[in-house]
XYZ file of C-alpha atoms in Angstrom:
652
model
C -22.495 37.978 6.461
C -25.354 37.325 4.042
C -27.540 40.241 2.917
C -31.311 40.161 3.262
C -32.164 43.181 1.183
C -32.201 41.642 -2.336
C -35.672 42.920 -3.185
C -37.562 42.346 -6.387
C -36.595 44.534 -9.316
C -38.779 47.632 -9.880
C -40.164 48.619 -13.237
C -37.398 49.879 -15.546
C -36.560 50.390 -19.191
C -34.222 47.409 -18.939
C -33.944 44.091 -17.152
C -30.803 43.522 -15.139
C -30.328 40.078 -16.598
C -30.632 41.359 -20.156
C -29.555 44.985 -19.990
C -26.934 44.954 -22.763
C -29.622 43.735 -25.130
C -32.337 46.032 -23.791
C -30.258 49.224 -24.195
C -28.423 48.134 -27.346
C -29.775 51.111 -29.332
C -28.034 53.448 -26.854
C -24.664 51.694 -26.782
C -24.395 49.986 -30.213
C -21.710 52.441 -31.364
C -19.565 51.990 -28.220
C -16.724 49.571 -27.640
C -16.616 47.446 -24.501
C -13.852 49.688 -23.194
C -16.190 52.690 -23.394
C -19.000 51.232 -21.320
C -19.589 51.436 -17.548
C -19.509 47.765 -16.669
C -20.562 46.720 -13.123
C -17.911 44.281 -11.885
C -18.016 41.804 -8.977
C -14.822 42.139 -6.936
C -13.569 38.638 -5.997
C -16.557 37.203 -7.819
C -15.683 33.617 -6.867
C -15.778 34.386 -3.152
C -19.415 34.313 -2.102
C -20.943 33.530 1.287
C -22.380 30.255 0.026
C -18.895 28.782 -0.508
C -16.442 30.462 1.900
C -15.714 29.233 5.409
C -15.097 32.707 6.799
C -17.934 34.996 5.650
C -16.648 38.046 7.525
C -13.233 38.269 5.880
C -13.038 35.978 2.840
C -16.402 36.533 1.157
C -16.931 39.617 -1.022
C -20.263 38.699 -2.630
C -23.559 37.416 -1.284
C -24.465 35.044 -4.089
C -22.769 32.693 -6.592
C -21.812 33.607 -10.138
C -25.134 32.944 -11.895
C -27.035 35.133 -9.422
C -24.477 37.912 -9.878
C -24.938 37.843 -13.658
C -28.725 37.764 -13.330
C -28.364 40.856 -11.137
C -26.584 42.802 -13.887
C -22.898 42.151 -13.203
C -20.960 41.855 -16.469
C -17.358 41.639 -15.266
C -16.062 38.946 -12.899
C -12.874 39.769 -10.988
C -11.119 36.404 -10.381
C -7.980 35.616 -8.373
C -7.129 31.952 -8.990
C -4.665 29.453 -7.564
C -3.632 26.121 -9.073
C -3.787 23.172 -6.701
C -2.519 20.104 -8.531
C -3.614 17.689 -5.792
C -7.264 18.725 -5.642
C -9.582 15.837 -6.550
C -11.956 16.153 -9.506
C -11.585 17.286 -13.061
C -8.836 19.474 -14.505
C -10.718 22.763 -14.117
C -11.520 21.848 -10.480
C -7.848 22.252 -9.619
C -8.075 25.998 -10.378
C -9.739 27.620 -7.351
C -10.539 31.274 -6.554
C -8.938 32.616 -3.432
C -9.218 35.560 -1.028
C -7.663 34.428 2.206
C -9.580 31.153 2.041
C -10.779 29.143 -0.971
C -13.835 29.854 -3.110
C -15.382 28.684 -6.364
C -13.658 26.365 -8.800
C -12.942 27.539 -12.318
C -15.004 24.787 -13.921
C -18.050 25.805 -11.863
C -17.563 29.489 -12.824
C -17.182 28.766 -16.550
C -20.279 26.547 -16.607
C -22.354 29.156 -14.692
C -21.278 31.817 -17.234
C -22.181 29.520 -20.145
C -25.552 28.757 -18.587
C -26.260 32.462 -18.261
C -25.081 33.276 -21.809
C -27.152 30.519 -23.335
C -30.220 32.043 -21.695
C -29.191 35.609 -22.640
C -27.198 35.350 -25.927
C -27.175 39.146 -26.438
C -25.056 39.702 -23.305
C -21.274 39.775 -22.966
C -19.479 38.669 -19.807
C -15.867 39.622 -19.044
C -13.835 37.064 -17.075
C -11.011 39.159 -15.643
C -8.358 36.710 -14.377
C -6.609 39.294 -12.231
C -4.269 36.702 -10.713
C -3.278 33.184 -11.686
C -0.733 31.686 -9.292
C 0.479 28.256 -8.124
C -1.165 27.264 -4.809
C 1.712 24.904 -3.962
C 5.017 23.795 -5.414
C 3.631 22.514 -8.702
C 3.997 24.820 -11.717
C 0.854 25.954 -13.518
C 0.236 23.802 -16.642
C -0.379 26.734 -18.929
C -0.348 24.688 -22.139
C -2.885 22.188 -20.782
C -5.108 25.006 -19.493
C -4.962 26.743 -22.872
C -5.926 23.528 -24.701
C -8.733 22.773 -22.255
C -10.228 26.243 -22.608
C -10.052 26.151 -26.408
C -11.413 22.610 -26.612
C -14.374 23.132 -24.261
C -15.283 26.800 -24.639
C -14.029 28.040 -28.028
C -17.501 28.763 -29.348
C -18.161 31.121 -26.443
C -14.805 32.967 -26.447
C -14.991 36.406 -28.047
C -11.732 36.863 -30.037
C -9.272 39.583 -29.074
C -9.794 41.212 -32.462
C -13.212 42.273 -31.218
C -11.564 44.694 -28.757
C -11.572 47.332 -31.480
C -15.190 46.654 -32.554
C -18.359 48.414 -31.479
C -21.136 46.419 -29.859
C -23.089 46.577 -33.118
C -20.114 45.156 -35.015
C -19.636 42.427 -32.405
C -23.296 41.493 -32.694
C -22.980 41.262 -36.470
C -19.621 39.450 -36.735
C -19.737 37.310 -33.579
C -23.424 36.473 -32.915
C -24.480 34.274 -30.054
C -23.163 33.735 -26.500
C -19.902 35.589 -25.947
C -17.425 35.809 -23.069
C -14.152 37.726 -22.822
C -11.374 35.704 -21.200
C -8.661 38.162 -20.132
C -5.496 36.735 -18.655
C -1.756 37.335 -18.609
C 0.124 36.189 -21.684
C 1.804 33.216 -19.949
C -1.272 31.276 -21.007
C -0.143 31.281 -24.643
C 3.640 31.791 -24.428
C 4.574 29.248 -21.701
C 6.068 26.894 -22.546
C 7.330 27.576 -26.034
C 6.374 27.315 -28.857
C 3.881 30.144 -28.649
C 0.217 29.337 -29.255
C -2.468 31.246 -31.098
C -3.716 33.882 -28.690
C -6.625 35.113 -30.861
C -9.315 33.862 -28.429
C -7.726 35.440 -25.342
C -7.560 39.098 -24.318
C -4.665 40.867 -22.662
C -4.664 40.996 -18.886
C -6.832 43.947 -17.843
C -5.106 46.912 -16.193
C -6.248 47.636 -12.630
C -6.397 50.775 -10.575
C -6.132 49.830 -6.893
C -5.178 51.949 -3.862
C -2.510 49.328 -3.032
C -3.256 48.999 0.671
C -5.183 46.315 2.496
C -7.005 48.446 5.066
C -8.925 51.218 3.292
C -11.405 53.752 4.667
C -14.129 55.265 2.523
C -12.468 58.692 2.678
C -9.161 57.280 1.476
C -10.914 55.367 -1.263
C -12.876 58.377 -2.493
C -9.711 60.457 -2.689
C -7.868 57.728 -4.584
C -10.647 57.163 -7.134
C -10.919 60.917 -7.677
C -7.250 60.948 -8.660
C -7.796 58.035 -11.095
C -10.705 59.843 -12.752
C -8.597 62.961 -13.182
C -5.980 60.931 -15.080
C -7.698 57.760 -16.326
C -5.967 55.004 -18.332
C -6.178 55.041 -22.123
C -9.766 54.921 -23.379
C -9.105 52.257 -26.027
C -8.476 49.358 -23.613
C -10.401 47.600 -20.841
C -9.456 48.791 -17.338
C -10.891 48.411 -13.851
C -11.200 50.465 -10.719
C -11.219 48.585 -7.406
C -13.907 50.535 -5.564
C -13.630 48.481 -2.343
C -12.962 49.263 1.321
C -11.694 46.852 3.982
C -11.648 46.916 7.778
C -9.532 44.821 10.143
C -12.615 44.271 12.251
C -15.285 43.864 9.553
C -13.485 42.630 6.464
C -14.913 43.812 3.109
C -17.213 46.758 3.867
C -20.636 47.411 2.445
C -20.167 50.872 0.914
C -22.943 50.675 -1.666
C -24.531 53.907 -0.445
C -21.213 55.736 -0.790
C -20.599 54.331 -4.283
C -24.086 55.423 -5.381
C -23.253 58.962 -4.220
C -19.839 58.985 -5.909
C -21.020 57.409 -9.173
C -24.323 59.056 -10.203
C -25.463 57.941 -13.635
C -24.920 61.412 -15.111
C -21.646 62.103 -13.268
C -18.069 62.527 -14.417
C -16.956 59.349 -12.605
C -19.295 57.148 -14.604
C -18.471 58.962 -17.864
C -14.751 58.256 -17.481
C -14.934 54.772 -15.955
C -14.926 51.359 -17.596
C -15.163 48.345 -15.232
C -16.098 49.289 -11.646
C -15.305 46.379 -9.333
C -17.084 46.500 -5.952
C -18.197 44.188 -3.156
C -21.705 43.066 -2.323
C -22.996 43.919 -5.826
C -26.550 42.671 -5.270
C -27.262 44.648 -2.116
C -29.500 47.707 -1.887
C -31.640 46.245 -4.691
C -28.595 46.216 -7.011
C -28.844 49.994 -7.155
C -25.145 50.540 -7.940
C -25.432 48.088 -10.822
C -28.509 50.010 -12.061
C -26.623 53.299 -11.966
C -23.871 51.833 -14.135
C -26.441 50.632 -16.669
C -28.305 53.950 -16.646
C -25.035 55.840 -17.196
C -24.482 53.938 -20.418
C -27.741 55.368 -21.807
C -26.659 58.977 -21.235
C -22.866 59.020 -20.976
C -20.625 60.487 -23.615
C -17.657 58.144 -23.397
C -14.110 59.254 -23.822
C -12.966 59.111 -27.452
C -10.712 56.192 -28.263
C -7.591 56.441 -30.372
C -8.711 55.438 -33.824
C -8.368 56.335 -37.487
C -11.706 57.415 -38.939
C -10.467 58.282 -42.441
C -9.407 56.599 -44.703
C -11.705 53.707 -43.995
C -10.988 49.991 -44.331
C -11.080 49.028 -47.979
C -11.043 52.656 -49.069
C -9.060 54.386 -51.813
C -7.197 57.708 -51.737
C -6.159 58.898 -55.201
C -4.275 62.057 -54.237
C -0.625 62.808 -53.718
C -1.483 63.941 -50.164
C -3.266 61.458 -47.917
C -5.370 63.216 -45.281
C -5.659 60.979 -42.201
C -8.279 61.844 -39.603
C -9.175 60.339 -36.232
C -9.892 60.797 -32.560
C -7.722 60.569 -29.460
C -6.920 61.980 -26.033
C -7.015 65.754 -25.740
C -3.543 67.258 -26.085
C -1.836 64.031 -27.137
C 0.566 63.845 -30.080
C -0.395 61.230 -32.683
C 2.167 59.458 -34.901
C 1.324 57.472 -38.053
C 2.979 54.161 -38.842
C 2.697 51.183 -41.148
C 1.158 48.307 -39.233
C 3.836 45.975 -37.870
C 6.637 48.567 -38.184
C 7.681 51.250 -35.651
C 9.837 53.105 -38.198
C 9.548 55.296 -40.085
C 6.738 57.563 -38.976
C 4.511 58.820 -41.815
C 3.499 62.031 -40.059
C 2.257 63.389 -36.753
C -0.241 65.845 -35.371
C -1.931 66.995 -32.135
C -5.319 66.036 -30.758
C -7.624 69.050 -30.405
C -8.472 69.657 -26.733
C -12.096 70.610 -27.439
C -13.138 68.136 -30.124
C -10.667 65.247 -29.431
C -10.135 65.129 -33.212
C -6.873 65.163 -35.124
C -5.876 65.522 -38.801
C -2.534 64.695 -40.422
C -1.667 65.444 -44.092
C 1.132 63.336 -45.458
C 2.656 62.812 -48.944
C 5.101 60.067 -48.051
C 2.745 57.084 -47.813
C 3.752 54.901 -50.793
C 1.346 54.078 -53.620
C -0.492 50.777 -53.449
C -2.083 48.762 -50.656
C -1.142 50.105 -47.216
C -1.928 49.066 -43.612
C -2.040 52.190 -41.481
C -2.013 52.503 -37.673
C -0.983 55.091 -35.096
C -0.042 55.707 -31.476
C -0.537 58.715 -29.219
C 1.871 60.122 -26.622
C 0.858 62.351 -23.713
C 3.041 63.231 -20.728
C 5.685 60.776 -21.980
C 3.125 57.948 -21.820
C 2.750 55.988 -25.042
C -0.601 54.373 -25.931
C -1.231 50.996 -27.486
C -1.513 50.772 -31.271
C -4.800 51.845 -32.835
C -6.796 49.419 -34.901
C -5.193 48.955 -38.346
C -6.902 50.512 -41.375
C -6.176 48.753 -44.688
C -6.641 51.127 -47.671
C -5.179 51.704 -51.122
C -3.172 54.802 -51.948
C -4.185 55.052 -55.545
C -7.227 55.028 -57.789
C -10.215 52.769 -57.205
C -10.339 50.078 -59.946
C -12.736 50.579 -62.810
C -16.071 48.737 -63.019
C -16.241 45.681 -65.351
C -18.584 45.468 -68.322
C -20.222 42.049 -68.784
C -22.732 42.743 -71.584
C -22.550 43.558 -74.429
C -19.387 41.551 -75.111
C -16.537 42.870 -77.200
C -17.218 42.539 -80.944
C -20.989 42.778 -80.610
C -22.840 44.273 -83.582
C -26.070 45.910 -82.519
C -28.805 47.834 -84.304
C -29.999 49.273 -81.009
C -28.799 52.874 -80.627
C -29.224 52.646 -76.876
C -28.139 49.092 -75.897
C -28.555 48.031 -72.260
C -25.175 47.678 -70.547
C -24.651 45.429 -67.536
C -21.610 45.034 -65.330
C -20.052 44.303 -61.940
C -17.127 45.212 -59.666
C -18.409 48.641 -58.641
C -18.632 49.794 -55.016
C -22.057 49.759 -53.438
C -23.664 53.159 -54.100
C -21.021 54.284 -56.604
C -22.027 56.280 -59.668
C -20.938 54.283 -62.779
C -20.429 56.278 -65.982
C -20.104 55.138 -69.599
C -18.095 57.160 -72.162
C -17.867 57.215 -75.926
C -14.681 59.136 -76.366
C -14.684 61.751 -73.590
C -18.442 62.247 -73.639
C -20.688 60.640 -70.968
C -23.570 58.701 -72.512
C -25.210 57.440 -69.308
C -24.878 56.760 -65.585
C -26.160 54.281 -63.007
C -25.930 53.639 -59.255
C -24.235 50.398 -58.253
C -26.235 48.009 -56.106
C -25.286 46.104 -52.936
C -22.989 43.554 -54.550
C -21.481 45.884 -57.118
C -23.775 45.100 -60.050
C -25.084 47.875 -62.259
C -27.121 48.565 -65.441
C -26.866 51.562 -67.706
C -29.361 52.527 -70.397
C -27.723 55.294 -72.448
C -29.516 58.636 -72.230
C -28.804 59.387 -75.911
C -28.168 57.432 -79.092
C -24.720 55.962 -79.650
C -23.158 57.052 -82.961
C -23.201 54.533 -85.842
C -19.992 52.609 -86.517
C -17.206 50.912 -84.604
C -17.188 52.520 -81.157
C -15.183 52.206 -77.934
C -17.055 52.025 -74.580
C -15.125 53.099 -71.482
C -16.367 53.057 -67.854
C -15.417 54.585 -64.510
C -17.046 54.992 -61.087
C -17.290 57.879 -58.650
C -17.360 57.308 -54.861
C -17.601 60.250 -52.436
C -16.291 62.571 -55.156
C -13.299 60.370 -55.942
C -13.029 59.091 -59.521
C -11.716 55.613 -60.243
C -9.339 54.661 -63.002
C -10.966 54.141 -66.402
C -11.647 50.694 -67.836
C -10.014 49.315 -70.925
C -11.992 49.938 -74.127
C -14.721 47.523 -75.153
C -15.362 47.847 -78.913
C -18.826 47.275 -80.342
C -20.409 48.182 -83.668
C -23.614 50.177 -83.870
C -25.103 49.456 -87.308
C -28.279 50.393 -89.176
C -28.710 46.678 -89.985
C -27.198 43.389 -88.738
C -23.852 42.279 -89.968
C -23.687 39.575 -92.613
C -23.505 36.128 -90.956
C -20.029 34.583 -90.701
C -19.281 30.873 -90.867
C -17.735 29.331 -87.749
C -17.430 25.655 -88.824
C -19.046 22.852 -90.838
C -19.726 19.181 -90.237
C -20.122 16.845 -93.273
C -21.739 13.411 -93.355
C -23.372 11.021 -95.854
C -26.000 13.035 -97.697
C -25.757 16.081 -95.415
C -23.747 19.162 -94.400
C -24.319 21.025 -91.089
C -23.113 24.621 -90.806
C -22.410 26.626 -87.595
C -22.514 30.424 -87.582
C -20.948 32.989 -85.203
C -23.812 34.046 -82.921
C -24.581 37.578 -81.664
C -26.973 38.374 -78.841
C -29.345 40.763 -80.668
C -30.101 38.406 -83.583
C -33.662 37.009 -83.479
C -33.367 34.378 -86.235
C -31.603 33.251 -89.410
C -32.959 32.428 -92.836
C -31.272 29.588 -94.811
C -31.499 28.421 -98.416
C -29.633 25.879 -100.554
C -28.446 26.932 -103.992
C -30.894 29.833 -103.971
C -33.887 27.568 -103.378
C -36.705 27.791 -100.842
C -35.883 29.732 -97.693
C -36.241 28.320 -94.141
C -36.255 30.618 -91.104
C -34.776 29.121 -87.971
C -33.877 30.698 -84.586
C -30.574 28.772 -84.292
C -27.197 29.662 -85.702
C -26.712 26.087 -86.852
C -28.568 24.301 -89.686
C -28.376 20.944 -91.508
C -28.848 20.652 -95.299
C -30.009 17.106 -96.184
C -30.483 15.124 -99.394
C -27.202 16.108 -101.010
C -26.082 14.067 -104.049
C -22.563 13.052 -105.091
C -21.218 15.101 -107.993
C -23.409 18.182 -107.421
C -22.049 21.610 -106.375
C -23.771 23.151 -103.390
C -23.720 26.540 -101.656
C -25.675 27.968 -98.698
C -27.241 31.435 -98.589
C -27.930 32.924 -95.122
C -29.098 36.267 -93.744
C -29.913 37.250 -90.164
C -32.796 39.290 -88.719
C -32.494 41.378 -85.547
C -35.064 41.969 -82.800
C -36.377 45.027 -84.647
C -37.084 42.964 -87.805
C -34.180 44.406 -89.859
C -32.403 41.941 -92.210
C -28.699 41.712 -92.881
C -27.092 41.326 -96.256
C -27.003 37.773 -97.636
C -23.873 35.702 -96.972
C -22.911 32.829 -99.307
C -20.915 29.781 -98.159
C -19.716 26.932 -100.487
C -20.536 23.418 -99.139
C -17.707 20.982 -99.838
C -19.832 17.867 -99.910
C -18.364 14.326 -100.163
C -21.022 11.626 -100.540
C -19.221 8.403 -99.674
C -17.413 8.491 -96.291
C -16.268 5.044 -95.073
C -17.551 3.872 -91.696
C -15.959 1.405 -89.214
C -16.798 -2.305 -89.608
C -17.032 -5.390 -87.387
C -18.322 -3.465 -84.317
C -18.115 -6.032 -81.501
C -17.868 -6.578 -77.692
C -14.421 -7.253 -76.262
C -15.403 -7.444 -72.559
C -18.651 -6.900 -70.598
C -18.459 -6.778 -66.797
C -18.986 -4.492 -63.802
C -21.373 -2.254 -65.823
C -18.398 -1.458 -67.991
C -18.310 -2.402 -71.687
C -15.213 -2.427 -73.853
C -15.823 -2.613 -77.599
C -13.675 -2.831 -80.714
C -14.082 -2.331 -84.471
C -12.122 -2.417 -87.669
C -10.828 0.797 -89.180
C -12.647 1.906 -92.351
C -11.105 1.296 -95.718
C -8.733 4.118 -96.720
C -9.917 6.601 -99.357
C -7.610 8.906 -101.260
C -7.888 12.485 -99.941
C -9.488 11.484 -96.609
C -7.265 11.511 -93.491
C -8.654 9.615 -90.522
C -8.667 11.691 -87.258
C -10.216 9.177 -84.831
C -13.628 7.962 -83.721
C -16.699 9.044 -81.770
C -17.822 6.246 -79.432
C -20.461 5.783 -76.722
C -24.116 5.062 -75.917
C -26.674 6.435 -78.290
C -28.149 9.779 -77.187
C -25.793 10.173 -74.212
C -22.778 11.923 -75.644
C -19.632 10.402 -77.056
C -15.989 10.054 -76.255
C -13.351 10.909 -78.848
C -10.909 7.987 -79.191
C -7.909 7.623 -81.465
C -7.605 3.827 -81.693
C -10.328 1.340 -82.782
C -11.242 0.344 -79.201
C -13.229 2.097 -76.503
C -14.538 1.575 -72.941
C -17.647 3.097 -71.395
C -18.385 2.854 -67.605
C -21.378 3.251 -65.271
C -23.949 1.682 -67.583
C -27.200 0.243 -66.180
C -26.889 -3.478 -65.553
C -28.991 -5.753 -67.835
C -30.515 -2.692 -69.487
C -30.387 -2.846 -73.322
C -27.956 -0.154 -74.401
C -27.325 0.857 -78.013
C -23.601 1.486 -78.390
C -22.425 3.329 -81.453
C -19.279 4.371 -83.251
C -18.440 6.505 -86.304
C -15.242 7.603 -88.024
C -14.029 11.229 -87.902
C -11.838 12.674 -90.644
C -9.997 15.880 -91.217
C -12.072 18.844 -92.468
C -14.826 17.897 -89.962
C -16.023 14.956 -92.071
C -17.815 12.068 -90.329
C -19.172 8.710 -91.418
C -22.535 7.181 -90.611
C -23.045 5.610 -87.153
C -22.515 1.894 -86.708
C -24.637 0.472 -83.813
C -24.835 -2.632 -81.622
C -27.204 -3.334 -78.687
C -25.437 -4.741 -75.572
C -26.664 -5.792 -72.090
C -24.147 -4.545 -69.455
C -23.437 -7.043 -66.671
C -23.432 -6.020 -62.974
């Protein structure tokens, strides 16, 4: 029978169609398994679809209306009818005596609701999935159809251990939980990736078809006294049934049994009941209100060490929460033996602590189980940590070998933990500290002058009182004036010699002179001396000046000038097509004491290829655009000839 008492919603601190979003600040630190979730018993069996309202229907309105009215868990019992016309999902039909909604309809209604309310989460609890005839259920095809059509909405099973705040951060957008027995991903073999599907949800049901309210109240009271493990989704079937009336409207009884501030709400997870939208959805409202004030049961979890943490002690102290009186055992994730220690959960605080010295050094994946009254829990979420020191921070500037005249040089680095205190040492004495920023970067300005001379800089970091390993030494020189310039390389050509110096960061400029002549100050560590004459002896004098205006000593470098360096001849085009030009030339005439090393070849001003033989190809030129191609000879001792040029017009 259809209800007529679906009244408009009164003023409240939340909207029924958006309540998980509206009360997020209250529940952000809870897992789904810790919430009171209003569930629609036989959600697919509403009076708009069933032929026999009195016995088959358990809800007044279809799925979308249920969700708009605050329901967040849909209890579904589904049969597969291979001969049903329509699409694939239309062959999966909810049942309760008669037939109800099709799975495709249900999924699309859920998606419609989630698209309108992306901050909500809906649990599809496939309580039963059975063949409706002789045909076997096509599990593989169902799996593939769900993944193909709804993967972006499916909240992965890994989120079962996350809080609502973590789910919101890591899995934003519309989200549904699809909980079903494992035949979906293991039948037929080979097994399929189950990451998008949750384990079938455990149910607490009185296990009798005809149920009075007194019998039901007594049964639920027993469940609340010994509820299932807190770290997994579970449901209570809070429904009564009469031979003469079918599913009973017991909303007023449920409201009395489940007050928002009562023990039944505090210990419950999914409460499945009939006629959810009746009495102004008051039972739904009580579930929502309870989430704002309830103190949920602690789940089995490891709270210390934390993921990504480091423990640099012989003894690892593992802390967590669990069920009062339970015995907790530590294990390496993926292995049931050996145990790395055990301890009891405190009855008052639900906390436990285990000290162990047998966890091996290095990276370790830690988990645990709890046992109470010979009942073993599921595995706790794995915590990946390192039993050993945190790595040292990494210095980026100044680089090793730097010579500085600054007694307090700025030091920059990375690879520290956010919020860590980074320390710099000279010997065993701390010369400065800094706090690492979000991505591990840090800057230290020493608080006192570094001693003059060749010094070793060493770094470490401190996080929550734990000290990392120390970095390798970075050696720099603190001097009262810049070091004398050092020659890196030279390049010699007709009438000129170009020198390249080793460059240090704190040098402002260099001053150059030829044979003690006029001085030229230039910012660059490279300089070309022109106008050189065959037969003369040349030397360069160079000194550097730092940012403080202090000059180095003068360095002297001999310039081994050779005036006449033979260049290639007969520079010509071999082929010209497809914007690609191939050119050839004759090798220069040999000269005693000069060993040819190859050629530089390419367009003028673009950059050149090094080629060994007297032929070269250059691609991707601009068609019909005049291009000056050039080539010069390269010899040992960094000697080069003059450029030889030829203008070509590349063809398309």
